[in-house]
């Protein structure tokens, strides 16, 4: 791990109490690991830290939504007994519960002011390469505006701007690259400008170096490798590391990808956070590039190359499963949701026929009508709930429970349906199994 000292700064030797925003994210979790390993005390902050508390018990976790912390007074209690802050949080684009400007500009400006009042010693801002107050995407503008506000602060600060982050852990853009590399048959890509990557490990090491004063302060550094690569080349090399056979790359028109990424925006309004969203596509088409020289001149070595970065990927079954299942996850969820929605609608349309079948098997007409209509509306509710991220786990459990009830009730009142040529009972079994698969792969990070 990097340990540098400059003539103007010496390495911070004492243990610090560090607040890390977004400490359970792709970058944040690696930064937390590096800071803990260096002997510092860590407080993590995020919107939902329930799982983080289970996974990282050495960290003191605070649960707050950044978009509600837009005045300095809201931050002051959170900075009690804190020596330094690392911001590894981020929101790709607006959606239900997400406000890019509130999180990445307003909350950060309020935090900077609170840090000055609380006499925080150092602030490490993990921004993004290309961030600017005049950038073409809201994401990059919000990051750029925060960077500019930080540069005017009196306390010690450093801005780190990573390129496309790759590592053994996957989320966001790196997850999308894994999915593209795992496509069977052929790989569909847009024609995009060259990009520069950065190893997740390098980002964590530079964040620690900035925290400990091993980098010159009050500067901004692009965290990128020396060589830029075509998107095709990055995907090919990643595919090879995953152990998949080579596949032809087909360049589809940008309009097709705009539609696909637009569907990702729709998923965002249902609470999902897919990497295939219009902001990600626009940024890819604008290019992900930076200047490696300022940082190289300070640390006297380049950051890891793409091949060195990919060396942490060993092509294990876990990694290959993820690459192949990532694209199948939305297919599974949409299929289940539509299957139950359509089943419920068809049940309502054909309610009379279904009621007559139940009556012939001994149910009274009122009970048969209640069972048919109640079951149809329940199917519709479960189908709709499956499409919404927050309710998806409960919907999957409900689908399995309702299917089990259907099978038991059918076996009790109409066992002959097991031999029906259309297989109304037999076909319910794979649907329940698919719901179990959806439940198993529901996690995004």
CSV table of C-alpha atoms in Angstrom, one decimal:
chain,number,residue,atom,x,y,z
A,1,UNK,CA,0.0,0.0,0.0
A,2,UNK,CA,1.2,3.5,-0.8
A,3,UNK,CA,3.1,5.4,1.9
A,4,UNK,CA,4.4,8.7,0.6
A,5,UNK,CA,5.6,11.8,2.4
A,6,UNK,CA,6.3,15.1,0.7
A,7,UNK,CA,8.4,18.0,1.8
A,8,UNK,CA,5.4,20.0,2.8
A,9,UNK,CA,3.4,17.3,4.4
A,10,UNK,CA,4.3,14.3,6.6
A,11,UNK,CA,2.3,11.2,6.9
A,12,UNK,CA,-0.4,11.3,9.5
A,13,UNK,CA,0.8,8.9,12.2
A,14,UNK,CA,-1.9,9.1,14.8
A,15,UNK,CA,-5.1,7.2,14.5
A,16,UNK,CA,-7.9,9.3,13.1
A,17,UNK,CA,-11.7,9.2,13.6
A,18,UNK,CA,-13.0,9.1,10.0
A,19,UNK,CA,-16.5,9.6,8.7
A,20,UNK,CA,-17.0,7.9,5.4
A,21,UNK,CA,-20.1,8.7,3.3
A,22,UNK,CA,-21.4,5.9,1.2
A,23,UNK,CA,-19.2,3.4,3.1
A,24,UNK,CA,-21.1,0.3,1.8
A,25,UNK,CA,-20.9,1.2,-1.9
A,26,UNK,CA,-18.5,-0.2,-4.5
A,27,UNK,CA,-15.8,2.4,-3.8
A,28,UNK,CA,-16.8,3.2,-0.2
A,29,UNK,CA,-16.6,-0.4,1.0
A,30,UNK,CA,-13.0,-0.7,-0.3
A,31,UNK,CA,-12.1,2.7,1.2
A,32,UNK,CA,-13.5,1.5,4.6
A,33,UNK,CA,-11.4,-1.7,4.4
A,34,UNK,CA,-8.2,0.3,3.6
A,35,UNK,CA,-8.9,2.9,6.4
A,36,UNK,CA,-9.6,0.2,9.0
A,37,UNK,CA,-6.5,-1.8,8.0
A,38,UNK,CA,-4.4,1.4,8.6
A,39,UNK,CA,-5.6,1.5,12.2
A,40,UNK,CA,-8.2,4.4,12.0
A,41,UNK,CA,-11.6,4.4,13.6
A,42,UNK,CA,-14.4,4.5,11.0
A,43,UNK,CA,-17.9,5.8,11.1
A,44,UNK,CA,-20.0,5.0,8.0
A,45,UNK,CA,-23.0,6.9,6.8
A,46,UNK,CA,-25.6,5.8,4.3
A,47,UNK,CA,-29.3,5.7,3.5
A,48,UNK,CA,-29.8,2.1,4.6
A,49,UNK,CA,-27.1,0.6,6.7
A,50,UNK,CA,-29.0,-2.5,8.0
A,51,UNK,CA,-27.0,-4.9,5.9
A,52,UNK,CA,-23.8,-2.9,6.4
A,53,UNK,CA,-24.0,-3.3,10.2
A,54,UNK,CA,-24.1,-7.1,9.7
A,55,UNK,CA,-21.3,-7.2,7.3
A,56,UNK,CA,-18.9,-4.6,8.9
A,57,UNK,CA,-19.5,-4.6,12.7
A,58,UNK,CA,-16.2,-2.8,13.4
A,59,UNK,CA,-17.7,0.3,11.8
A,60,UNK,CA,-20.1,2.6,13.6
A,61,UNK,CA,-22.9,3.1,11.2
A,62,UNK,CA,-25.2,6.1,10.9
A,63,UNK,CA,-28.4,5.9,8.8
A,64,UNK,CA,-29.2,9.2,7.1
A,65,UNK,CA,-30.5,10.1,3.6
A,66,UNK,CA,-28.1,12.7,2.2
A,67,UNK,CA,-30.8,14.6,0.4
A,68,UNK,CA,-32.2,15.6,3.8
A,69,UNK,CA,-28.9,16.9,5.1
A,70,UNK,CA,-28.9,20.1,3.1
A,71,UNK,CA,-28.2,22.6,5.9
A,72,UNK,CA,-25.0,22.8,8.0
A,73,UNK,CA,-27.0,22.4,11.2
A,74,UNK,CA,-28.1,18.9,10.1
A,75,UNK,CA,-24.4,17.8,9.8
A,76,UNK,CA,-23.0,19.3,13.1
A,77,UNK,CA,-24.2,16.4,15.4
A,78,UNK,CA,-22.8,13.8,12.9
A,79,UNK,CA,-19.3,15.4,13.0
A,80,UNK,CA,-18.9,15.1,16.8
A,81,UNK,CA,-15.6,13.5,17.6
A,82,UNK,CA,-14.7,13.2,13.9
A,83,UNK,CA,-11.2,14.2,12.6
A,84,UNK,CA,-11.6,13.8,8.8
A,85,UNK,CA,-14.3,13.0,6.2
A,86,UNK,CA,-14.2,10.9,3.1
A,87,UNK,CA,-17.0,11.3,0.6
A,88,UNK,CA,-17.6,8.1,-1.4
A,89,UNK,CA,-21.3,8.6,-2.0
A,90,UNK,CA,-23.1,9.2,-5.3
A,91,UNK,CA,-26.4,9.1,-7.1
A,92,UNK,CA,-26.4,8.5,-10.9
A,93,UNK,CA,-29.6,10.3,-11.7
A,94,UNK,CA,-33.0,11.5,-10.4
A,95,UNK,CA,-35.7,9.0,-9.5
A,96,UNK,CA,-38.0,8.1,-6.6
A,97,UNK,CA,-36.0,8.9,-3.5
A,98,UNK,CA,-33.0,10.2,-5.5
A,99,UNK,CA,-32.2,13.8,-6.1
A,100,UNK,CA,-28.8,14.2,-7.8
A,101,UNK,CA,-28.3,17.9,-7.0
A,102,UNK,CA,-29.6,17.6,-3.5
A,103,UNK,CA,-27.2,14.7,-2.7
A,104,UNK,CA,-24.1,15.7,-4.6
A,105,UNK,CA,-24.2,19.5,-4.5
A,106,UNK,CA,-26.5,20.8,-1.8
A,107,UNK,CA,-25.7,18.3,0.9
A,108,UNK,CA,-22.0,18.5,0.2
A,109,UNK,CA,-21.9,22.3,0.4
A,110,UNK,CA,-23.8,22.1,3.7
A,111,UNK,CA,-21.3,19.5,4.9
A,112,UNK,CA,-18.3,21.7,3.9
A,113,UNK,CA,-19.7,24.6,5.9
A,114,UNK,CA,-20.3,22.3,8.9
A,115,UNK,CA,-16.8,20.9,8.6
A,116,UNK,CA,-15.4,24.5,8.9
A,117,UNK,CA,-17.5,25.1,11.9
A,118,UNK,CA,-16.6,21.8,13.5
A,119,UNK,CA,-12.9,22.3,12.7
A,120,UNK,CA,-12.6,19.1,10.7
A,121,UNK,CA,-8.9,18.6,9.7
A,122,UNK,CA,-9.2,17.0,6.3
A,123,UNK,CA,-11.8,16.2,3.6
A,124,UNK,CA,-11.2,13.7,0.8
A,125,UNK,CA,-13.8,14.1,-2.0
A,126,UNK,CA,-14.1,11.1,-4.4
A,127,UNK,CA,-15.6,12.7,-7.4
A,128,UNK,CA,-15.5,11.5,-11.0
A,129,UNK,CA,-13.2,12.1,-14.0
A,130,UNK,CA,-14.7,14.8,-16.2
A,131,UNK,CA,-16.7,16.4,-13.3
A,132,UNK,CA,-17.3,20.1,-14.1
A,133,UNK,CA,-19.8,22.8,-13.3
A,134,UNK,CA,-20.5,23.0,-17.1
A,135,UNK,CA,-20.5,19.2,-17.8
A,136,UNK,CA,-23.3,17.9,-20.1
A,137,UNK,CA,-24.9,15.5,-17.5
A,138,UNK,CA,-26.5,16.5,-14.2
A,139,UNK,CA,-24.4,13.9,-12.5
A,140,UNK,CA,-21.1,15.4,-13.6
A,141,UNK,CA,-22.3,19.0,-13.0
A,142,UNK,CA,-23.4,18.2,-9.5
A,143,UNK,CA,-20.0,16.6,-8.8
A,144,UNK,CA,-18.2,19.5,-10.4
A,145,UNK,CA,-20.1,22.1,-8.4
A,146,UNK,CA,-19.3,20.3,-5.2
A,147,UNK,CA,-15.6,20.1,-6.2
A,148,UNK,CA,-15.6,23.9,-6.8
A,149,UNK,CA,-17.2,24.6,-3.5
A,150,UNK,CA,-14.7,22.4,-1.7
A,151,UNK,CA,-11.8,24.1,-3.3
A,152,UNK,CA,-12.8,27.4,-1.7
A,153,UNK,CA,-12.7,25.9,1.8
A,154,UNK,CA,-10.1,26.8,4.4
A,155,UNK,CA,-9.5,23.3,5.7
A,156,UNK,CA,-7.3,20.7,4.1
A,157,UNK,CA,-8.9,18.9,1.1
A,158,UNK,CA,-8.1,16.7,-1.8
A,159,UNK,CA,-10.4,15.8,-4.8
A,160,UNK,CA,-9.9,12.3,-6.4
A,161,UNK,CA,-11.5,11.8,-9.7
A,162,UNK,CA,-11.6,8.1,-10.7
A,163,UNK,CA,-12.1,6.9,-14.3
A,164,UNK,CA,-14.1,3.7,-14.9
A,165,UNK,CA,-13.6,1.7,-11.7
A,166,UNK,CA,-12.9,-2.0,-12.1
A,167,UNK,CA,-12.1,-4.7,-9.5
A,168,UNK,CA,-13.2,-8.0,-8.0
A,169,UNK,CA,-16.3,-6.3,-6.6
A,170,UNK,CA,-18.9,-5.2,-9.0
A,171,UNK,CA,-21.6,-2.6,-9.1
A,172,UNK,CA,-22.9,0.0,-11.5
A,173,UNK,CA,-20.6,0.4,-14.5
A,174,UNK,CA,-18.4,-2.5,-13.6
A,175,UNK,CA,-21.4,-4.7,-13.3
A,176,UNK,CA,-22.6,-3.7,-16.7
A,177,UNK,CA,-19.2,-4.5,-18.2
A,178,UNK,CA,-19.3,-7.9,-16.6
A,179,UNK,CA,-22.7,-8.5,-18.1
A,180,UNK,CA,-21.6,-7.4,-21.5
A,181,UNK,CA,-18.5,-9.6,-21.3
A,182,UNK,CA,-20.7,-12.6,-20.4
A,183,UNK,CA,-23.2,-12.3,-23.2
A,184,UNK,CA,-23.6,-15.6,-25.1
A,185,UNK,CA,-23.1,-15.8,-28.8
A,186,UNK,CA,-22.2,-12.2,-29.6
A,187,UNK,CA,-21.5,-8.9,-27.8
A,188,UNK,CA,-23.6,-5.9,-28.7
A,189,UNK,CA,-21.8,-2.5,-28.1
A,190,UNK,CA,-22.2,1.1,-29.2
A,191,UNK,CA,-19.3,2.9,-30.9
A,192,UNK,CA,-17.9,4.8,-28.0
A,193,UNK,CA,-14.9,7.0,-27.4
A,194,UNK,CA,-11.8,5.5,-25.7
A,195,UNK,CA,-12.0,5.1,-21.9
A,196,UNK,CA,-9.4,4.9,-19.1
A,197,UNK,CA,-10.0,2.6,-16.2
A,198,UNK,CA,-8.7,2.6,-12.6
A,199,UNK,CA,-8.4,-0.4,-10.2
A,200,UNK,CA,-10.7,-0.3,-7.3
A,201,UNK,CA,-7.6,-1.0,-5.1
A,202,UNK,CA,-5.9,2.1,-6.4
A,203,UNK,CA,-8.9,4.2,-5.6
A,204,UNK,CA,-8.9,2.9,-2.0
A,205,UNK,CA,-5.1,3.3,-1.7
A,206,UNK,CA,-5.1,6.9,-3.0
A,207,UNK,CA,-8.1,7.8,-0.7
A,208,UNK,CA,-6.0,6.5,2.3
A,209,UNK,CA,-2.9,8.4,1.1
A,210,UNK,CA,-5.0,11.6,0.9
A,211,UNK,CA,-6.4,11.0,4.3
A,212,UNK,CA,-3.0,10.5,5.9
A,213,UNK,CA,-1.4,13.4,4.2
A,214,UNK,CA,0.8,11.4,1.8
A,215,UNK,CA,-0.4,13.4,-1.2
A,216,UNK,CA,0.0,17.2,-1.6
A,217,UNK,CA,-3.1,18.8,-0.3
A,218,UNK,CA,-5.6,21.3,-1.9
A,219,UNK,CA,-5.3,19.6,-5.3
A,220,UNK,CA,-7.4,17.5,-7.6
A,221,UNK,CA,-6.1,14.3,-9.2
A,222,UNK,CA,-7.5,12.1,-11.9
A,223,UNK,CA,-7.3,8.5,-11.0
A,224,UNK,CA,-6.8,6.8,-14.4
A,225,UNK,CA,-4.4,4.4,-16.0
A,226,UNK,CA,-1.8,5.5,-18.5
A,227,UNK,CA,-3.3,4.0,-21.6
A,228,UNK,CA,-6.8,4.7,-23.0
A,229,UNK,CA,-8.7,1.7,-24.5
A,230,UNK,CA,-11.6,1.2,-26.9
A,231,UNK,CA,-14.7,-0.2,-25.1
A,232,UNK,CA,-14.4,-3.2,-27.4
A,233,UNK,CA,-11.0,-4.0,-26.0
A,234,UNK,CA,-12.0,-3.6,-22.4
A,235,UNK,CA,-14.9,-6.0,-22.9
A,236,UNK,CA,-12.8,-8.5,-24.8
A,237,UNK,CA,-10.1,-8.6,-22.1
A,238,UNK,CA,-12.6,-8.9,-19.3
A,239,UNK,CA,-14.4,-11.7,-21.2
A,240,UNK,CA,-11.1,-13.6,-21.5
A,241,UNK,CA,-10.4,-13.1,-17.8
A,242,UNK,CA,-13.8,-14.6,-17.0
A,243,UNK,CA,-12.9,-17.6,-19.0
A,244,UNK,CA,-15.6,-17.3,-21.6
A,245,UNK,CA,-14.8,-18.2,-25.3
A,246,UNK,CA,-14.2,-15.3,-27.6
A,247,UNK,CA,-17.3,-13.9,-29.3
A,248,UNK,CA,-17.8,-11.4,-32.2
A,249,UNK,CA,-18.6,-7.8,-31.3
A,250,UNK,CA,-21.5,-6.2,-33.2
A,251,UNK,CA,-21.9,-2.4,-33.1
A,252,UNK,CA,-25.5,-1.6,-32.8
A,253,UNK,CA,-26.8,1.9,-33.7
A,254,UNK,CA,-26.8,4.3,-30.7
A,255,UNK,CA,-30.6,4.7,-31.0
A,256,UNK,CA,-31.1,1.1,-30.0
A,257,UNK,CA,-29.0,1.6,-26.8
A,258,UNK,CA,-30.9,4.8,-26.0
A,259,UNK,CA,-34.1,2.8,-26.0
A,260,UNK,CA,-32.6,0.1,-23.9
A,261,UNK,CA,-31.1,2.5,-21.4
A,262,UNK,CA,-34.4,4.4,-21.4
A,263,UNK,CA,-36.0,1.2,-20.2
A,264,UNK,CA,-33.5,1.3,-17.4
A,265,UNK,CA,-34.8,4.8,-16.5
A,266,UNK,CA,-38.3,3.3,-16.3
A,267,UNK,CA,-36.9,0.7,-13.9
A,268,UNK,CA,-35.4,3.5,-11.9
A,269,UNK,CA,-38.9,5.0,-11.3
A,270,UNK,CA,-39.9,1.6,-9.9
A,271,UNK,CA,-37.2,1.8,-7.4
A,272,UNK,CA,-34.5,-0.2,-9.1
A,273,UNK,CA,-30.9,1.0,-9.7
A,274,UNK,CA,-29.8,-0.6,-12.9
A,275,UNK,CA,-26.5,0.6,-14.5
A,276,UNK,CA,-28.2,0.7,-17.8
A,277,UNK,CA,-29.7,4.2,-17.5
A,278,UNK,CA,-29.6,7.2,-19.8
A,279,UNK,CA,-27.0,9.1,-17.7
A,280,UNK,CA,-24.6,6.1,-17.9
A,281,UNK,CA,-25.1,5.9,-21.7
A,282,UNK,CA,-24.6,9.6,-22.3
A,283,UNK,CA,-21.4,9.6,-20.2
A,284,UNK,CA,-20.1,6.5,-22.0
A,285,UNK,CA,-20.7,8.3,-25.4
A,286,UNK,CA,-19.0,11.4,-24.1
A,287,UNK,CA,-15.9,9.4,-23.1
A,288,UNK,CA,-14.4,8.5,-19.8
A,289,UNK,CA,-10.9,10.1,-19.9
A,290,UNK,CA,-8.5,11.9,-17.7
A,291,UNK,CA,-4.9,13.0,-17.2
A,292,UNK,CA,-2.7,10.5,-15.3
A,293,UNK,CA,0.3,12.8,-15.2
A,294,UNK,CA,-0.3,15.0,-12.1
A,295,UNK,CA,-0.8,12.0,-9.8
A,296,UNK,CA,2.1,10.1,-11.4
A,297,UNK,CA,4.4,13.0,-10.9
A,298,UNK,CA,3.6,12.9,-7.1
A,299,UNK,CA,3.6,9.1,-6.5
A,300,UNK,CA,6.4,8.5,-9.0
A,301,UNK,CA,4.7,5.5,-10.6
A,302,UNK,CA,1.6,4.9,-12.8
A,303,UNK,CA,-1.6,3.4,-11.5
A,304,UNK,CA,-2.4,-0.1,-12.4
A,305,UNK,CA,-2.9,-0.9,-16.1
A,306,UNK,CA,-6.0,-2.5,-17.4
A,307,UNK,CA,-4.3,-5.9,-17.4
A,308,UNK,CA,-3.1,-5.5,-13.9
A,309,UNK,CA,-6.5,-4.4,-12.8
A,310,UNK,CA,-8.1,-7.4,-14.4
A,311,UNK,CA,-5.6,-9.8,-12.8
A,312,UNK,CA,-7.8,-9.8,-9.6
A,313,UNK,CA,-10.5,-11.5,-11.6
A,314,UNK,CA,-9.8,-15.2,-11.7
A,315,UNK,CA,-12.8,-16.4,-13.7
A,316,UNK,CA,-14.3,-18.3,-10.8
A,317,UNK,CA,-17.7,-19.9,-11.1
A,318,UNK,CA,-19.1,-17.1,-8.8
A,319,UNK,CA,-17.8,-14.4,-11.3
A,320,UNK,CA,-19.1,-16.3,-14.3
A,321,UNK,CA,-22.5,-16.8,-12.7
A,322,UNK,CA,-22.8,-13.1,-11.9
A,323,UNK,CA,-21.8,-12.1,-15.5
A,324,UNK,CA,-24.5,-14.4,-17.0
A,325,UNK,CA,-27.2,-13.8,-14.4
A,326,UNK,CA,-26.9,-10.1,-14.3
A,327,UNK,CA,-28.8,-9.6,-17.6
A,328,UNK,CA,-31.1,-12.4,-16.8
A,329,UNK,CA,-32.2,-10.8,-13.5
A,330,UNK,CA,-34.4,-8.2,-15.1
A,331,UNK,CA,-35.7,-10.8,-17.6
A,332,UNK,CA,-36.7,-13.0,-14.7
A,333,UNK,CA,-38.4,-10.2,-12.7
A,334,UNK,CA,-40.3,-8.9,-15.8
A,335,UNK,CA,-41.3,-12.4,-16.8
A,336,UNK,CA,-42.7,-13.2,-13.4
A,337,UNK,CA,-44.5,-9.9,-13.1
A,338,UNK,CA,-46.1,-10.1,-16.5
A,339,UNK,CA,-46.9,-13.8,-16.0
A,340,UNK,CA,-48.9,-13.1,-12.8
A,341,UNK,CA,-50.5,-9.9,-14.1
A,342,UNK,CA,-51.7,-11.6,-17.3
A,343,UNK,CA,-52.8,-14.7,-15.4
A,344,UNK,CA,-54.9,-12.5,-13.1
A,345,UNK,CA,-56.4,-10.6,-16.1
A,346,UNK,CA,-57.2,-13.8,-18.0
A,347,UNK,CA,-58.7,-15.2,-14.8
A,348,UNK,CA,-61.1,-12.2,-14.6
A,349,UNK,CA,-62.0,-12.5,-18.3
A,350,UNK,CA,-62.7,-16.2,-18.0
A,351,UNK,CA,-64.2,-16.1,-14.5
A,352,UNK,CA,-67.5,-17.7,-15.6
A,353,UNK,CA,-65.8,-20.8,-17.0
A,354,UNK,CA,-63.5,-21.1,-13.9
A,355,UNK,CA,-66.4,-20.8,-11.6
A,356,UNK,CA,-68.3,-23.5,-13.4
A,357,UNK,CA,-65.4,-25.9,-13.0
A,358,UNK,CA,-65.2,-25.3,-9.3
A,359,UNK,CA,-69.0,-25.7,-9.0
A,360,UNK,CA,-68.8,-29.1,-10.7
A,361,UNK,CA,-66.2,-30.1,-8.1
A,362,UNK,CA,-68.5,-29.4,-5.2
A,363,UNK,CA,-68.1,-25.7,-4.3
A,364,UNK,CA,-71.2,-23.5,-4.0
A,365,UNK,CA,-71.6,-20.7,-6.6
A,366,UNK,CA,-70.9,-17.8,-4.2
A,367,UNK,CA,-67.7,-19.5,-2.9
A,368,UNK,CA,-66.6,-20.4,-6.4
A,369,UNK,CA,-67.1,-16.7,-7.5
A,370,UNK,CA,-65.2,-15.4,-4.5
A,371,UNK,CA,-62.3,-17.9,-5.0
A,372,UNK,CA,-62.0,-17.1,-8.7
A,373,UNK,CA,-62.2,-13.3,-8.4
A,374,UNK,CA,-60.2,-13.2,-5.2
A,375,UNK,CA,-57.5,-15.3,-6.8
A,376,UNK,CA,-57.4,-13.2,-9.9
A,377,UNK,CA,-57.0,-9.9,-8.0
A,378,UNK,CA,-54.3,-11.5,-5.8
A,379,UNK,CA,-52.4,-12.6,-8.9
A,380,UNK,CA,-52.6,-9.1,-10.3
A,381,UNK,CA,-51.4,-7.6,-7.0
A,382,UNK,CA,-48.4,-10.0,-6.8
A,383,UNK,CA,-47.5,-9.4,-10.5
A,384,UNK,CA,-47.4,-5.6,-9.9
A,385,UNK,CA,-45.5,-6.0,-6.6
A,386,UNK,CA,-42.9,-8.1,-8.4
A,387,UNK,CA,-42.0,-5.2,-10.7
A,388,UNK,CA,-41.4,-2.8,-7.8
A,389,UNK,CA,-38.0,-3.1,-6.1
A,390,UNK,CA,-39.1,-2.5,-2.5
A,391,UNK,CA,-42.0,-5.0,-2.7
A,392,UNK,CA,-40.2,-7.6,-4.9
A,393,UNK,CA,-39.0,-9.9,-2.1
A,394,UNK,CA,-42.4,-10.0,-0.5
A,395,UNK,CA,-44.0,-10.6,-3.9
A,396,UNK,CA,-41.6,-13.5,-4.6
A,397,UNK,CA,-42.5,-15.1,-1.2
A,398,UNK,CA,-46.2,-14.5,-1.9
A,399,UNK,CA,-46.0,-16.1,-5.3
A,400,UNK,CA,-44.4,-19.3,-3.8
A,401,UNK,CA,-47.0,-19.4,-1.0
A,402,UNK,CA,-49.9,-18.8,-3.4
A,403,UNK,CA,-48.6,-21.4,-5.8
A,404,UNK,CA,-48.4,-23.9,-2.9
A,405,UNK,CA,-51.9,-23.1,-1.9
A,406,UNK,CA,-53.2,-23.5,-5.5
A,407,UNK,CA,-51.5,-26.9,-5.7
A,408,UNK,CA,-52.8,-28.1,-2.4
A,409,UNK,CA,-56.3,-26.8,-3.1
A,410,UNK,CA,-56.3,-28.2,-6.6
A,411,UNK,CA,-55.1,-31.6,-5.4
A,412,UNK,CA,-57.9,-31.6,-2.8
A,413,UNK,CA,-60.9,-30.3,-4.9
A,414,UNK,CA,-59.9,-31.1,-8.5
A,415,UNK,CA,-57.1,-33.7,-8.6
A,416,UNK,CA,-58.0,-34.5,-12.2
A,417,UNK,CA,-56.4,-31.1,-13.2
A,418,UNK,CA,-53.0,-32.8,-12.7
A,419,UNK,CA,-53.8,-34.8,-15.8
A,420,UNK,CA,-55.3,-31.9,-17.8
A,421,UNK,CA,-53.6,-31.6,-21.2
A,422,UNK,CA,-53.1,-27.9,-20.6
A,423,UNK,CA,-51.3,-28.6,-17.3
A,424,UNK,CA,-52.8,-25.8,-15.1
A,425,UNK,CA,-51.3,-27.3,-12.0
A,426,UNK,CA,-48.1,-28.7,-13.5
A,427,UNK,CA,-47.2,-25.3,-15.0
A,428,UNK,CA,-47.5,-23.5,-11.7
A,429,UNK,CA,-44.5,-25.4,-10.3
A,430,UNK,CA,-41.7,-23.8,-12.6
A,431,UNK,CA,-43.3,-20.4,-11.9
A,432,UNK,CA,-42.8,-20.9,-8.2
A,433,UNK,CA,-39.2,-22.1,-8.7
A,434,UNK,CA,-38.5,-18.9,-10.8
A,435,UNK,CA,-39.8,-16.8,-8.0
A,436,UNK,CA,-37.3,-18.6,-5.7
A,437,UNK,CA,-34.5,-17.7,-8.1
A,438,UNK,CA,-35.6,-14.1,-8.2
A,439,UNK,CA,-35.5,-14.0,-4.4
A,440,UNK,CA,-32.0,-15.5,-4.4
A,441,UNK,CA,-30.5,-12.9,-6.8
A,442,UNK,CA,-32.4,-9.8,-5.5
A,443,UNK,CA,-29.3,-8.1,-4.0
A,444,UNK,CA,-27.7,-5.4,-6.2
A,445,UNK,CA,-24.4,-5.2,-4.2
